[in-house]
Amino acid sequence: MMRYVVDTDILANIQRAGHAGTLGGLGPLPVVITDTVWDELTVNARLNGAAPRLVKEADDMLRAIAGAPMMLTPQSPEARTLVQLQLPPPTEGLGEHSVIAYAFHHGDVTAVLNDRRALHRGIEELHGRVVSWHGFLDVLRVGHGLTKRASDELSSWYCARFVPQRAPIWW
């Protein structure tokens, strides 16, 4: 079974669209959330002034779908790759690099990225084992119980906010 390591932007946008509970309601998913991404959505969000209810909502979503963060332990192959990805000039964020680093060492894992530069870097580093917003929604819809209505709402929300984004032809 394919697994997915999901970037902060994807999960934050699901939450912003009002569907954190929807995603969490799907229960455990074949997803990996790196410790960096987990912290960006919880600890860093709190430190940056996010309302406590939003931090709790994000934490609840993450626990429901992934259980716990995947720690990129010091001296592990993933951590060494993360350091290499951060070499100047860094063009992507730490969360995105943690996603790429984890997927790099796990051939059964596809990176889920949103930012254009991160997508490009992921394609280069992972030989194409990358999906973005609609690809991930499709995975959730086809094999994990996300309703067509919820996936269409998420697609519409996303396309309305990230102009000139639009749903892919196959959607």
XYZ file of C-alpha atoms in Angstrom:
171
model
C 0.000 0.000 0.000
C 1.291 3.426 -0.936
C 1.843 5.870 1.898
C 1.938 9.659 1.734
C 4.098 12.137 3.628
C 2.105 15.369 3.783
C 3.383 18.945 3.890
C 2.132 21.680 6.188
C 0.500 23.713 3.388
C -1.816 20.855 2.419
C -2.982 20.214 5.970
C -3.238 23.902 6.860
C -5.382 24.528 3.781
C -7.662 21.619 4.677
C -8.049 23.216 8.100
C -8.576 26.723 6.661
C -11.270 25.317 4.387
C -13.161 24.103 7.454
C -12.484 20.408 6.886
C -10.037 19.467 9.657
C -12.831 17.510 11.332
C -13.745 15.897 8.024
C -10.199 14.682 7.505
C -9.840 13.596 11.120
C -13.147 11.764 10.838
C -11.637 9.472 8.221
C -9.532 7.947 11.000
C -6.041 6.546 10.526
C -4.768 7.121 7.008
C -1.638 5.835 5.245
C 0.080 9.138 5.961
C 3.293 10.178 7.614
C 3.516 13.553 9.313
C 7.104 14.526 10.027
C 7.909 16.097 13.361
C 8.737 19.333 11.546
C 5.340 19.515 9.831
C 3.568 18.550 13.075
C 5.373 21.341 14.923
C 4.604 23.880 12.184
C 0.893 23.144 12.562
C 0.845 23.111 16.356
C 3.816 24.519 18.294
C 4.808 27.156 15.731
C 1.173 28.087 15.107
C 0.694 28.662 18.841
C 3.906 30.682 19.086
C 2.765 32.780 16.102
C -0.501 33.695 17.827
C -2.962 31.111 16.508
C -6.051 30.741 18.648
C -5.813 27.792 21.062
C -8.914 26.193 19.508
C -7.214 26.194 16.080
C -4.058 24.623 17.480
C -6.166 21.949 19.196
C -8.135 21.373 16.005
C -4.894 20.844 14.056
C -3.480 18.543 16.740
C -6.709 16.509 16.848
C -6.659 16.157 13.043
C -3.023 15.045 13.033
C -3.532 12.520 15.832
C -6.608 11.074 14.106
C -4.944 10.567 10.727
C -1.357 9.750 11.731
C -1.284 8.925 15.451
C 2.026 10.625 16.192
C 4.728 12.549 14.370
C 7.499 10.718 12.559
C 10.693 11.847 14.232
C 13.616 12.501 11.919
C 16.192 11.465 14.484
C 19.690 12.957 14.447
C 22.197 10.990 12.402
C 19.445 9.072 10.577
C 19.596 8.932 6.777
C 16.508 11.181 6.643
C 18.112 13.770 8.928
C 21.314 13.781 6.877
C 19.290 14.319 3.697
C 17.323 17.101 5.408
C 20.606 18.880 6.169
C 21.682 18.528 2.534
C 18.383 19.958 1.321
C 18.861 22.983 3.586
C 22.228 23.940 2.056
C 22.263 27.472 0.649
C 20.486 28.758 -1.188
C 17.425 27.155 0.409
C 14.443 27.634 -1.859
C 11.910 25.632 0.141
C 10.951 25.595 3.805
C 12.023 23.169 6.505
C 8.668 21.347 6.487
C 8.844 20.805 2.743
C 12.419 19.597 3.048
C 11.422 17.164 5.803
C 8.730 15.733 3.517
C 11.183 15.312 0.642
C 13.881 13.857 2.927
C 11.512 11.263 4.375
C 10.139 10.216 0.984
C 13.679 10.075 -0.436
C 14.509 7.176 1.890
C 11.179 5.344 1.685
C 10.300 4.105 -1.784
C 6.718 3.291 -0.791
C 6.054 6.916 0.181
C 4.814 9.706 -2.074
C 5.366 13.328 -1.088
C 2.304 15.584 -0.933
C 3.413 19.157 -1.616
C 1.692 22.369 -2.608
C 4.203 25.153 -3.176
C 5.529 25.409 -6.736
C 9.208 25.375 -5.759
C 8.696 22.476 -3.373
C 6.815 20.529 -6.037
C 9.626 21.096 -8.510
C 12.270 20.085 -5.971
C 10.234 17.024 -5.008
C 9.917 15.943 -8.625
C 13.669 16.309 -9.100
C 14.660 14.533 -5.880
C 11.978 11.825 -5.844
C 11.805 10.958 -9.549
C 8.179 12.041 -9.706
C 6.811 10.424 -6.518
C 4.896 13.613 -5.766
C 1.251 14.659 -5.747
C -0.328 17.990 -4.950
C -3.713 19.215 -3.713
C -6.075 17.443 -6.115
C -3.975 14.297 -6.277
C -4.155 13.954 -2.511
C -7.893 14.683 -2.450
C -8.344 11.965 -5.060
C -6.401 9.477 -2.924
C -8.627 10.329 0.045
C -11.803 10.115 -2.030
C -11.054 6.924 -3.913
C -9.615 4.789 -1.154
C -10.237 6.368 2.218
C -13.817 7.574 2.487
C -13.660 11.282 1.690
C -17.041 12.065 0.182
C -17.377 13.522 -3.285
C -19.158 16.488 -1.729
C -16.296 17.209 0.696
C -13.650 16.751 -2.003
C -15.547 19.070 -4.346
C -15.896 21.675 -1.557
C -12.160 21.464 -0.870
C -11.372 21.747 -4.581
C -13.631 24.781 -4.999
C -12.233 26.439 -1.865
C -8.673 25.915 -3.053
C -9.254 27.078 -6.636
C -11.053 30.222 -5.457
C -8.137 31.246 -3.244
C -5.152 30.320 -5.342
C -5.937 32.025 -8.626
C -5.205 31.084 -11.375
C -5.442 27.566 -9.904
C -8.126 25.316 -11.295
C -9.054 21.697 -10.932
C -7.232 19.333 -13.265
C -9.030 18.029 -16.330
C -9.378 14.560 -14.821
C -11.094 15.952 -11.707
